[in-house]
Every structure is written in structure tokens, then in C-alpha cells.
């Protein structure tokens, strides 16, 4: 249900504090981490909007850990999260998609934070939607990351509005950034993915490379008059899928058997979000051992409404 003018507005901080009962054993560190995340997103949102004016357009000559060209905005957004977390006592470890290695911080903390500072930086160059993805994991003895030890995950979408989506084990909510006060205010809670949608989202330019199973699946959707919608920013394509249902897929192909999406930074957070919101996920990457060697691993990913996933 969307909030209306008649309701008192609830800020993200208020939401976290007022509803924190299941999380009270966390001594406030949890809320503090999320508070820093929202601050980073607010800063980045401002610069994404001013990208053409703030000398943040274009690319650096260096490549990131995944071998991609780093946009100036990637470097900037990474430094915003880095400043907030790289000296933090709140975290056991901090991992960014733009950093080659994991930063280990406080061995007495049990939180591991993963951040994709700017998802869709290519799109942001022409003022199309981009986003930031966050995921907070509880450390396990064997250093495995899986949806089972995610405490919360979410994203900020920089689009016609700046949207923050937050999901933990018991709550889910969507906030909109109010430019007048600089607060994220609650717009919708208890989100639920529609059981069926009308769109599929995939980079269909790779169709000749797809395995037969994926080709047949896409044909089946076409026969059922689905529409194709693809921004090319995972956060934006998943946001549509979450609110309107349907399916997003980025499968392995015959010439790309490693996939494109990152397990730690993209697949596990979105798997957690989609499962919690009543959708379904298919991926070969359900867990990963956290290490500098594996942190940038990629995999296949398919997620969306129950109905579309059951067709597969
Ligand atoms: P990025 O994190 O370097 O921006 O790359 C990830 C992006 C996702 O946002 C998006 O879903 C995918 O790459 C698009 O890939 P493609 O251009 O192959 O369709
Ligand atoms: Mg990304």
C-alpha cells in the first residue's frame, strides 16, 4: 500500500528504530551500518544527478577487479563507501565490487558488508538509471556466504526518483528520497512480488549464443505475448520485476560459461530479496566461500515471479 499525504511521513531511520524488535540483540551497530549506507546513497544520488556538471563523466584508463573499464563515477562512488566503511569497527570485513581485495576490519565484529557502489555505470553516462547494491552478511565459522546468512539486503535506484529498497528477515520496505529535507521517507512496506507479470528482461542480443533451454523458454514467453523490457542496469531491471512481476535472466551462454553477474555483489543480495518477497530464483551460485580469490566470481541468474519461473 503506498503512503498518502494523510499519513505522517516515516523516515528510514525511524523505520529501523521503531521496528527493530527482532534485531534488538544487535546493540545498535546494525542500525548504524544502515545509516551510513543511506548517507552514502544520498551523496551518490546527488552526484549521479549532476554527473555532467561535476566532472564525473567518462572513464579512467584503469580496469577494475573484474576487468571492466572503471567509469569516473565508479571510482567516486567506491570512495564514498570506502570512506564510510574502510576504517569501521562495525564490520568484520568490507568488500566492494570495485576493489580487488577484501578489507578486513574488526575481528570481533560478525558483519560482512558487500557493496556494488555503482551498478549500471555505463547507463549513468547518458543519464539513464543506475544503482547501488548493499548486502549485510553474518560471518559464519567457515566464511561461507549464502542467502542463509544474509541479515539484510537492498539497493538504491538512481532514476526519476531516488528509491531505497530494504529487505531483512522479517521486513521489507521502499523509501523515496525527499530532495527538500534530504530524508528517505517510507512509501510502501510489506512488499510482495506479483505471482505473474507481463514482461521479460534479458539481453536478447546474445540469443544465438543461448542454450536451447533458454531459447525455447523465451519463445514460450513470446507466444504468450510477453513484452521485452531491458534497461541494462540490473538494479533497474530487478526493480521493475519486483514491483510489476515477470522475469529477469542473465544465463550462461555457449561462449560465456562464467556468466556476467557477480555472486557476492549482485546474485546473493537479489536472491535474498526475491525469495523474501515471494518470488523465485534459479542460479548455480547459492553459496560462496569468501576469499580474495572468489570475491569477484560470476554466475548465471534468473529471478522473478513464481509463474514465470515455473515455466522454465
Ligand atoms: P556493472 O556492475 O559493471 O555496471 O555491470 C553489471 C551490469 C548489470 O547492471 C546489467 O544487468 C548487466 O551488466 C548488463 O550486461 P549486458 O550489457 O551484457 O546486457
Ligand atoms: Mg553491478
Short mmCIF file of C-alpha atoms and ligand atoms in Angstrom, two decimals:
data_model
loop_
_atom_site.label_atom_id
_atom_site.label_comp_id
_atom_site.label_asym_id
_atom_site.label_seq_id
_atom_site.Cartn_x
_atom_site.Cartn_y
_atom_site.Cartn_z
CA UNK A 1 0.00 0.00 0.00
CA UNK A 2 1.55 3.38 -0.96
CA UNK A 3 1.66 6.05 1.76
CA UNK A 4 -0.58 9.04 1.16
CA UNK A 5 -0.44 12.68 2.21
CA UNK A 6 -2.65 11.87 5.18
CA UNK A 7 -0.02 9.73 6.85
CA UNK A 8 2.80 11.13 8.94
CA UNK A 9 5.97 10.52 6.95
CA UNK A 10 8.29 7.86 8.35
CA UNK A 11 12.00 8.26 7.68
CA UNK A 12 14.29 5.30 7.06
CA UNK A 13 15.99 5.85 10.44
CA UNK A 14 12.64 5.93 12.20
CA UNK A 15 11.55 2.78 10.39
CA UNK A 16 14.68 0.94 11.53
CA UNK A 17 14.38 2.07 15.14
CA UNK A 18 10.63 1.63 15.51
CA UNK A 19 10.57 -1.85 14.07
CA UNK A 20 13.78 -3.26 15.39
CA UNK A 21 12.32 -5.75 17.86
CA UNK A 22 13.59 -8.89 16.15
CA UNK A 23 17.01 -7.31 15.91
CA UNK A 24 17.41 -5.82 19.40
CA UNK A 25 20.30 -8.10 20.28
CA UNK A 26 22.43 -6.16 17.81
CA UNK A 27 23.41 -3.26 20.17
CA UNK A 28 22.61 -0.60 17.58
CA UNK A 29 25.52 -1.49 15.27
CA UNK A 30 23.11 -2.79 12.70
CA UNK A 31 21.15 0.47 12.50
CA UNK A 32 24.38 2.44 12.40
CA UNK A 33 25.68 0.44 9.42
CA UNK A 34 22.41 1.05 7.58
CA UNK A 35 22.52 4.69 8.48
CA UNK A 36 25.96 5.01 6.85
CA UNK A 37 24.70 3.13 3.79
CA UNK A 38 21.79 5.53 3.33
CA UNK A 39 24.14 8.51 3.75
CA UNK A 40 26.43 7.13 1.01
CA UNK A 41 23.43 6.62 -1.28
CA UNK A 42 22.25 10.19 -0.70
CA UNK A 43 25.68 11.56 -1.58
CA UNK A 44 25.99 9.39 -4.67
CA UNK A 45 22.44 10.26 -5.76
CA UNK A 46 23.35 13.97 -5.78
CA UNK A 47 26.44 13.38 -7.90
CA UNK A 48 24.65 10.99 -10.30
CA UNK A 49 22.15 13.79 -10.95
CA UNK A 50 24.95 16.31 -11.53
CA UNK A 51 27.22 13.95 -13.43
CA UNK A 52 27.56 16.22 -16.45
CA UNK A 53 28.29 19.25 -14.28
CA UNK A 54 30.56 17.71 -11.65
CA UNK A 55 33.28 16.40 -13.99
CA UNK A 56 32.30 12.80 -13.31
CA UNK A 57 31.53 11.81 -16.89
CA UNK A 58 33.82 9.40 -18.70
CA UNK A 59 36.19 6.58 -17.91
CA UNK A 60 39.56 6.12 -16.25
CA UNK A 61 42.21 4.16 -18.08
CA UNK A 62 42.48 1.52 -15.33
CA UNK A 63 40.39 -1.68 -15.20
CA UNK A 64 38.62 -2.93 -12.08
CA UNK A 65 38.97 -6.36 -10.47
CA UNK A 66 36.53 -7.88 -12.98
CA UNK A 67 38.47 -6.46 -15.93
CA UNK A 68 35.87 -3.76 -16.71
CA UNK A 69 36.73 -0.17 -17.52
CA UNK A 70 36.06 1.96 -14.46
CA UNK A 71 33.86 4.98 -15.00
CA UNK A 72 34.87 8.07 -13.02
CA UNK A 73 31.54 7.66 -11.25
CA UNK A 74 32.51 4.08 -10.22
CA UNK A 75 35.71 5.42 -8.66
CA UNK A 76 33.89 8.25 -6.92
CA UNK A 77 31.05 6.08 -5.55
CA UNK A 78 33.58 3.48 -4.39
CA UNK A 79 35.45 6.19 -2.47
CA UNK A 80 32.21 7.35 -0.83
CA UNK A 81 31.53 3.84 0.55
CA UNK A 82 35.23 3.36 1.27
CA UNK A 83 35.37 6.49 3.45
CA UNK A 84 32.32 5.33 5.36
CA UNK A 85 33.45 1.75 5.97
CA UNK A 86 37.14 1.12 5.41
CA UNK A 87 38.10 2.13 8.95
CA UNK A 88 34.91 0.91 10.53
CA UNK A 89 34.89 -1.03 13.77
CA UNK A 90 31.33 -2.10 12.94
CA UNK A 91 32.42 -4.61 10.32
CA UNK A 92 34.43 -7.79 10.27
CA UNK A 93 35.03 -7.28 6.55
CA UNK A 94 34.12 -4.90 3.75
CA UNK A 95 34.02 -5.96 0.09
CA UNK A 96 33.40 -3.68 -2.86
CA UNK A 97 32.88 -4.72 -6.46
CA UNK A 98 35.45 -2.09 -7.42
CA UNK A 99 38.17 -3.25 -5.00
CA UNK A 100 40.48 -6.07 -5.91
CA UNK A 101 40.64 -7.45 -2.38
CA UNK A 102 38.50 -7.65 0.75
CA UNK A 103 39.24 -5.16 3.54
CA UNK A 104 39.36 -6.97 6.89
CA UNK A 105 38.50 -4.65 9.77
CA UNK A 106 37.44 -5.75 13.27
CA UNK A 107 37.79 -9.43 14.12
CA UNK A 108 35.30 -9.02 16.98
CA UNK A 109 32.51 -7.91 14.65
CA UNK A 110 30.41 -10.53 12.92
CA UNK A 111 29.19 -8.41 9.99
CA UNK A 112 30.45 -8.60 6.43
CA UNK A 113 29.26 -5.85 4.10
CA UNK A 114 29.29 -6.18 0.33
CA UNK A 115 28.71 -3.16 -1.89
CA UNK A 116 28.33 -2.62 -5.60
CA UNK A 117 28.90 1.15 -5.46
CA UNK A 118 27.51 1.88 -8.93
CA UNK A 119 25.65 -0.73 -10.88
CA UNK A 120 24.98 0.35 -14.45
CA UNK A 121 27.71 2.98 -14.63
CA UNK A 122 27.56 2.71 -18.43
CA UNK A 123 23.92 3.83 -18.36
CA UNK A 124 24.65 6.69 -15.96
CA UNK A 125 26.89 8.28 -18.62
CA UNK A 126 23.76 9.17 -20.58
CA UNK A 127 21.55 9.88 -17.55
CA UNK A 128 19.80 6.52 -17.62
CA UNK A 129 19.09 4.69 -14.33
CA UNK A 130 21.92 3.32 -12.21
CA UNK A 131 22.01 2.00 -8.67
CA UNK A 132 24.00 0.87 -5.62
CA UNK A 133 23.53 -2.61 -4.13
CA UNK A 134 24.25 -3.49 -0.49
CA UNK A 135 24.21 -6.76 1.39
CA UNK A 136 24.98 -7.40 5.04
CA UNK A 137 26.10 -10.93 5.89
CA UNK A 138 26.63 -12.52 9.30
CA UNK A 139 30.03 -14.18 9.44
CA UNK A 140 29.99 -17.94 9.72
CA UNK A 141 32.77 -20.18 11.07
CA UNK A 142 33.68 -21.46 7.63
CA UNK A 143 33.43 -18.00 5.97
CA UNK A 144 30.69 -19.17 3.59
CA UNK A 145 28.33 -16.57 2.18
CA UNK A 146 24.84 -17.67 1.23
CA UNK A 147 21.32 -16.27 1.41
CA UNK A 148 21.03 -18.13 4.73
CA UNK A 149 23.44 -15.79 6.49
CA UNK A 150 22.25 -12.55 4.91
CA UNK A 151 20.83 -10.24 7.58
CA UNK A 152 19.54 -7.65 5.16
CA UNK A 153 19.99 -6.55 1.57
CA UNK A 154 18.75 -3.79 -0.63
CA UNK A 155 19.56 -1.26 -3.25
CA UNK A 156 19.30 2.38 -4.10
CA UNK A 157 17.98 3.17 -7.57
CA UNK A 158 19.01 6.50 -9.09
CA UNK A 159 16.24 7.13 -11.58
CA UNK A 160 13.42 9.66 -11.99
CA UNK A 161 13.24 9.31 -8.20
CA UNK A 162 15.93 8.07 -5.82
CA UNK A 163 14.47 4.89 -4.38
CA UNK A 164 15.80 2.82 -1.47
CA UNK A 165 14.59 -0.74 -1.16
CA UNK A 166 15.34 -2.52 2.10
CA UNK A 167 14.65 -6.17 2.96
CA UNK A 168 15.59 -8.07 6.12
CA UNK A 169 14.45 -11.41 7.52
CA UNK A 170 11.07 -10.06 8.60
CA UNK A 171 10.54 -6.67 6.97
CA UNK A 172 10.56 -5.12 3.54
CA UNK A 173 10.04 -1.51 2.59
CA UNK A 174 10.57 1.02 -0.13
CA UNK A 175 11.63 4.63 0.57
CA UNK A 176 11.80 7.70 -1.64
CA UNK A 177 14.40 10.42 -1.23
CA UNK A 178 12.78 13.75 -0.44
CA UNK A 179 15.01 16.39 -2.00
CA UNK A 180 13.54 19.09 0.26
CA UNK A 181 14.61 17.51 3.57
CA UNK A 182 17.25 15.01 2.41
CA UNK A 183 15.37 12.16 4.08
CA UNK A 184 14.38 8.79 2.72
CA UNK A 185 10.67 8.53 3.55
CA UNK A 186 8.65 5.34 3.61
CA UNK A 187 6.48 4.89 0.52
CA UNK A 188 5.49 1.24 0.70
CA UNK A 189 6.04 -1.68 3.04
CA UNK A 190 5.43 -5.43 3.17
CA UNK A 191 6.29 -5.74 -0.48
CA UNK A 192 5.17 -8.80 -2.39
CA UNK A 193 6.18 -9.77 -5.89
CA UNK A 194 3.15 -10.33 -8.14
CA UNK A 195 2.73 -14.05 -8.86
CA UNK A 196 2.77 -13.26 -12.56
CA UNK A 197 3.90 -10.32 -14.70
CA UNK A 198 3.76 -9.23 -18.32
CA UNK A 199 7.44 -8.55 -19.09
CA UNK A 200 10.65 -10.50 -19.51
CA UNK A 201 14.04 -8.86 -19.20
CA UNK A 202 17.16 -10.22 -20.88
CA UNK A 203 19.89 -9.06 -23.24
CA UNK A 204 18.37 -10.82 -26.23
CA UNK A 205 21.25 -9.76 -28.49
CA UNK A 206 23.03 -12.88 -27.18
CA UNK A 207 20.22 -15.20 -28.34
CA UNK A 208 22.34 -17.06 -30.91
CA UNK A 209 24.69 -17.98 -28.09
CA UNK A 210 21.97 -19.15 -25.71
CA UNK A 211 21.46 -22.81 -24.86
CA UNK A 212 18.33 -24.44 -26.33
CA UNK A 213 16.54 -24.43 -22.99
CA UNK A 214 16.77 -20.63 -22.77
CA UNK A 215 15.82 -20.13 -26.44
CA UNK A 216 12.75 -22.35 -26.01
CA UNK A 217 11.81 -20.52 -22.82
CA UNK A 218 11.98 -17.10 -24.47
CA UNK A 219 9.92 -18.34 -27.41
CA UNK A 220 7.32 -19.62 -24.99
CA UNK A 221 7.08 -16.17 -23.37
CA UNK A 222 6.77 -14.50 -26.78
CA UNK A 223 3.94 -16.87 -27.74
CA UNK A 224 2.19 -15.79 -24.58
CA UNK A 225 2.50 -12.14 -25.66
CA UNK A 226 5.00 -11.03 -23.05
CA UNK A 227 6.81 -7.73 -23.65
CA UNK A 228 10.57 -7.34 -23.59
CA UNK A 229 11.96 -4.65 -21.24
CA UNK A 230 15.69 -4.29 -20.68
CA UNK A 231 17.46 -1.23 -19.26
CA UNK A 232 20.86 -2.90 -18.93
CA UNK A 233 21.17 -1.82 -15.27
CA UNK A 234 20.49 -4.77 -13.02
CA UNK A 235 19.02 -2.61 -10.25
CA UNK A 236 16.54 -1.01 -12.66
CA UNK A 237 15.57 -4.29 -14.33
CA UNK A 238 15.14 -6.01 -10.96
CA UNK A 239 13.19 -3.05 -9.57
CA UNK A 240 10.64 -3.40 -12.37
CA UNK A 241 10.49 -7.15 -11.81
CA UNK A 242 9.94 -6.68 -8.07
CA UNK A 243 7.14 -4.15 -8.46
CA UNK A 244 5.42 -5.48 -11.58
CA UNK A 245 6.41 -9.15 -11.68
CA UNK A 246 7.78 -11.00 -14.70
CA UNK A 247 11.24 -12.44 -15.10
CA UNK A 248 14.85 -11.27 -15.40
CA UNK A 249 17.52 -13.58 -16.73
CA UNK A 250 21.24 -13.46 -17.42
CA UNK A 251 22.09 -17.07 -18.25
CA UNK A 252 25.35 -18.80 -19.08
CA UNK A 253 25.84 -18.86 -22.83
CA UNK A 254 27.84 -21.14 -25.13
CA UNK A 255 30.65 -18.58 -25.34
CA UNK A 256 30.32 -17.16 -21.82
CA UNK A 257 30.27 -20.04 -19.39
CA UNK A 258 31.11 -17.89 -16.38
CA UNK A 259 28.15 -15.51 -16.58
CA UNK A 260 28.27 -11.76 -16.09
CA UNK A 261 26.66 -11.02 -12.75
CA UNK A 262 28.74 -11.19 -9.57
CA UNK A 263 27.81 -13.73 -6.92
CA UNK A 264 28.69 -11.71 -3.82
CA UNK A 265 27.65 -8.26 -5.02
CA UNK A 266 24.60 -8.98 -7.18
CA UNK A 267 23.33 -12.57 -7.22
CA UNK A 268 23.20 -13.34 -3.49
CA UNK A 269 21.63 -9.99 -2.49
CA UNK A 270 18.98 -10.22 -5.20
CA UNK A 271 18.36 -13.91 -4.46
CA UNK A 272 17.66 -12.96 -0.83
CA UNK A 273 15.42 -10.05 -1.83
CA UNK A 274 13.40 -12.02 -4.37
CA UNK A 275 12.94 -15.03 -2.09
CA UNK A 276 11.84 -12.85 0.82
CA UNK A 277 9.34 -11.03 -1.38
CA UNK A 278 7.70 -14.25 -2.51
CA UNK A 279 9.37 -14.67 -5.89
CA UNK A 280 11.64 -17.42 -7.13
CA UNK A 281 15.32 -17.62 -8.15
CA UNK A 282 17.38 -20.02 -10.24
CA UNK A 283 21.17 -19.83 -10.14
CA UNK A 284 24.10 -22.16 -9.84
CA UNK A 285 25.57 -19.83 -7.21
CA UNK A 286 23.78 -20.43 -3.94
CA UNK A 287 26.88 -20.07 -1.78
CA UNK A 288 30.47 -18.98 -1.98
CA UNK A 289 33.47 -19.14 0.32
CA UNK A 290 34.61 -15.60 0.95
CA UNK A 291 38.22 -15.01 -0.07
CA UNK A 292 40.18 -12.66 -2.27
CA UNK A 293 40.22 -15.39 -4.90
CA UNK A 294 36.45 -15.89 -5.04
CA UNK A 295 35.02 -12.48 -4.15
CA UNK A 296 34.60 -11.46 -7.80
CA UNK A 297 33.21 -14.78 -9.04
CA UNK A 298 30.34 -14.60 -11.51
CA UNK A 299 27.43 -16.92 -12.27
CA UNK A 300 24.09 -17.31 -14.06
CA UNK A 301 20.98 -15.71 -12.59
CA UNK A 302 17.28 -15.91 -13.24
CA UNK A 303 14.68 -14.39 -10.93
CA UNK A 304 11.13 -13.17 -10.84
CA UNK A 305 7.53 -14.21 -10.33
CA UNK A 306 6.60 -17.74 -9.36
CA UNK A 307 4.61 -18.33 -12.53
CA UNK A 308 7.33 -17.28 -14.98
CA UNK A 309 9.98 -19.24 -13.08
CA UNK A 310 7.79 -22.33 -13.11
CA UNK A 311 7.50 -22.11 -16.92
CA UNK A 312 11.27 -22.58 -17.18
P1 LIG B 1 28.35 -3.16 -13.97
O1 LIG B 1 28.24 -3.51 -12.49
O2 LIG B 1 29.76 -3.07 -14.45
O3 LIG B 1 27.55 -1.96 -14.31
O4 LIG B 1 27.79 -4.42 -14.85
C1 LIG B 1 26.68 -5.12 -14.48
C2 LIG B 1 25.57 -4.85 -15.45
C3 LIG B 1 24.24 -5.09 -14.82
O5 LIG B 1 23.77 -3.93 -14.23
C4 LIG B 1 23.39 -5.48 -16.00
O6 LIG B 1 22.34 -6.32 -15.65
C5 LIG B 1 24.38 -6.18 -16.89
O7 LIG B 1 25.67 -5.73 -16.52
C6 LIG B 1 24.18 -5.82 -18.33
O8 LIG B 1 25.03 -6.58 -19.12
P2 LIG B 1 24.92 -6.59 -20.73
O9 LIG B 1 25.47 -5.29 -21.17
O10 LIG B 1 25.77 -7.75 -21.15
O11 LIG B 1 23.49 -6.79 -21.09
MG1 LIG B 2 26.73 -4.29 -10.91
#
